[in-house]
Short mmCIF file of C-alpha atoms in Angstrom, two decimals:
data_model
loop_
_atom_site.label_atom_id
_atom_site.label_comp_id
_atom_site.label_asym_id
_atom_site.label_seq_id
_atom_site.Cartn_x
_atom_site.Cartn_y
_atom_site.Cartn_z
CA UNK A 955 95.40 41.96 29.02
CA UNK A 956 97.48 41.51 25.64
CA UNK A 957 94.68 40.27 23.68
CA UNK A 958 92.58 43.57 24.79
CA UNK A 959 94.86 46.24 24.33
CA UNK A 960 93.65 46.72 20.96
CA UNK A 961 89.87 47.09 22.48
CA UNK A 962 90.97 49.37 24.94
CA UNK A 963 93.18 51.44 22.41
CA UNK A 964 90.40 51.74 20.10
CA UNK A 965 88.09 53.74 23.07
CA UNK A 966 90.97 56.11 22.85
CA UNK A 967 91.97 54.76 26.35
CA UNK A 968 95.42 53.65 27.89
CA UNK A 969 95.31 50.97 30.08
CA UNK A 970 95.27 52.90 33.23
CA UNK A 971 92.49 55.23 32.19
CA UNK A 972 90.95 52.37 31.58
CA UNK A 973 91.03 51.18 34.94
CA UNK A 974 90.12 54.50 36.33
CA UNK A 975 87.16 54.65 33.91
CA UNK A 976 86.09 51.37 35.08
CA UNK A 977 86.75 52.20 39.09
CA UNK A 978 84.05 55.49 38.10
CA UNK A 979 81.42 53.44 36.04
CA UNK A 980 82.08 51.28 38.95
CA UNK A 981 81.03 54.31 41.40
CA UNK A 982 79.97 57.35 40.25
CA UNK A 983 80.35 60.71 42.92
CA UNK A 984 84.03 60.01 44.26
CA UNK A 985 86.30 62.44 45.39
CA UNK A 986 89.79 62.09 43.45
CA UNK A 987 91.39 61.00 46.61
CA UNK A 988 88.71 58.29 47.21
CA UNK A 989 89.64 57.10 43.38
CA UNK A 990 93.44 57.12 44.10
CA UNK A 991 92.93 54.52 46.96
CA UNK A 992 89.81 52.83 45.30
CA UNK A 993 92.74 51.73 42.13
CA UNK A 994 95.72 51.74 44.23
CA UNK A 995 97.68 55.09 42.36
CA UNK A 996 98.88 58.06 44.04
CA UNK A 997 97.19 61.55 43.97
CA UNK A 998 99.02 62.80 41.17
CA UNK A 999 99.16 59.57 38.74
CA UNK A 1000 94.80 60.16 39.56
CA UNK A 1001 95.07 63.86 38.93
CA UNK A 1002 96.59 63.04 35.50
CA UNK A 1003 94.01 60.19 34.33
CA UNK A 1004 91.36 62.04 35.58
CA UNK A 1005 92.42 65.30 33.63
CA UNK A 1006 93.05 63.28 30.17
CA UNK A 1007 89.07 61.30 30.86
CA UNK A 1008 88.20 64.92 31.48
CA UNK A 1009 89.46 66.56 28.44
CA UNK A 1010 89.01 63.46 26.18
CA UNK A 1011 85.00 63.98 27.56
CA UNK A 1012 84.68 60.52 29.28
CA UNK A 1013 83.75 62.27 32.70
CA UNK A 1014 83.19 65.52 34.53
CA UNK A 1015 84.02 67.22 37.46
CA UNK A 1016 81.17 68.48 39.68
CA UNK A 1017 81.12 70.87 43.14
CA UNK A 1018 80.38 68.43 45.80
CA UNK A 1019 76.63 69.83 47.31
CA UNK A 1020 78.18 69.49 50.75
CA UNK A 1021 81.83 70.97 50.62
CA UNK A 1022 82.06 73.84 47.73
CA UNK A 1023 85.89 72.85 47.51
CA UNK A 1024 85.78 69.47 46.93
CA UNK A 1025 84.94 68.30 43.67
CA UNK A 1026 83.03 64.88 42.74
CA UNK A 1027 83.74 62.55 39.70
CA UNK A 1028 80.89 61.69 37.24
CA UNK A 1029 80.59 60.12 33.88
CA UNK A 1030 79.58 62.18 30.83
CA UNK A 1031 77.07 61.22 28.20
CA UNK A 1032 79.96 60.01 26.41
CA UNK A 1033 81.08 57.99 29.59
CA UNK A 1034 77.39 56.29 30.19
CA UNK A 1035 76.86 55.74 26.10
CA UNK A 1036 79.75 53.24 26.39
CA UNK A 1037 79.25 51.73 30.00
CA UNK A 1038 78.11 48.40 28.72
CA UNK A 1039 80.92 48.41 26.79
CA UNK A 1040 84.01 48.78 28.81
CA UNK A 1041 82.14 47.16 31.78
CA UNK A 1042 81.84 44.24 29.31
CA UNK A 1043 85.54 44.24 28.04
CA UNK A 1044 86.26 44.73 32.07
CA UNK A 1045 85.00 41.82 33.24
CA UNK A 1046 86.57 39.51 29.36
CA UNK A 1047 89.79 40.91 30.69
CA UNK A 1048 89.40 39.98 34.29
CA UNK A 1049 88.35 36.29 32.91
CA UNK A 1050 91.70 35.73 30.94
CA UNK A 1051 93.52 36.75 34.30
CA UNK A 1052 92.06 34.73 36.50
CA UNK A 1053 92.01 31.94 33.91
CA UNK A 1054 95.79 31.44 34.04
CA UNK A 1055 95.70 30.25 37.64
CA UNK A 1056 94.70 27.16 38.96
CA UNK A 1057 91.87 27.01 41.78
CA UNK A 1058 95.10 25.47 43.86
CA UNK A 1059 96.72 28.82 43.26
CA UNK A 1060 94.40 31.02 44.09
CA UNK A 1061 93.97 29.00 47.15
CA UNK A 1062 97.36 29.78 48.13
CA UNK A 1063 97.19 33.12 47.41
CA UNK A 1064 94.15 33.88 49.21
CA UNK A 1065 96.25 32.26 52.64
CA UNK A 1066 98.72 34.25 51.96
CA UNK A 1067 96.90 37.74 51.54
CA UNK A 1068 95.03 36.93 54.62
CA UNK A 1069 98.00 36.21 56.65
CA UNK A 1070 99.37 40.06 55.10
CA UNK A 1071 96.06 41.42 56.40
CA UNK A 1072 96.86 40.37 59.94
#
């Protein structure tokens, strides 16, 4: 994502609250934990990008209606102003990655994912 970094950068965004950003625009109403496993990053590494979207006023923490002490993940208006946006620059990114492989390669990778799976 080379070419992007100066896209992301100008949101104000590193590259993994990027990510996270995109996992929540993705799915709004997650519990931390269920963001940690959604991008792959342990509980604290989460705690941290979620407290730097928070303060930087990309998202918000809300009381889950349910369970009083669990707390839900939504965007802000800040976070839904620029949805198109990132989602946008999500998906450019994505395209240079998967460009660099051939459909051979991702053949091979799929077999071997699928033979990690069983």
């Amino acid at each position: 994502p080379g070419v992007y970094s100066g896209e992301i950068t100008s949101f104000g965004l590193t590259h993994g609250q990027f990510f996270m950003l995109v996992a929540i625009m993705e799915e709004e109403g997650l519990l931390p934990s269920e963001l940690a496993t959604k991008t792959a990053q342990d509980r604290a590494t989460t705690t941290g990008l979620l407290d730097r979207l928070e303060n930087d006023g990309w998202i918000e923490r809300r009381m889950d209606k349910k369970d009083r002490r669990s707390l839900r993940i939504f965007l802000t208006h800040r976070g839904i102003e620029h949805r198109d946006q990132i989602m946008k620059l999500f998906a450019e990114t994505n395209q240079q990655f998967l460009n660099r492989f051939s459909q051979q390669e991702w053949d091979q990778m799929q077999s071997f994912l699928c033979r990690l799976e069983q």
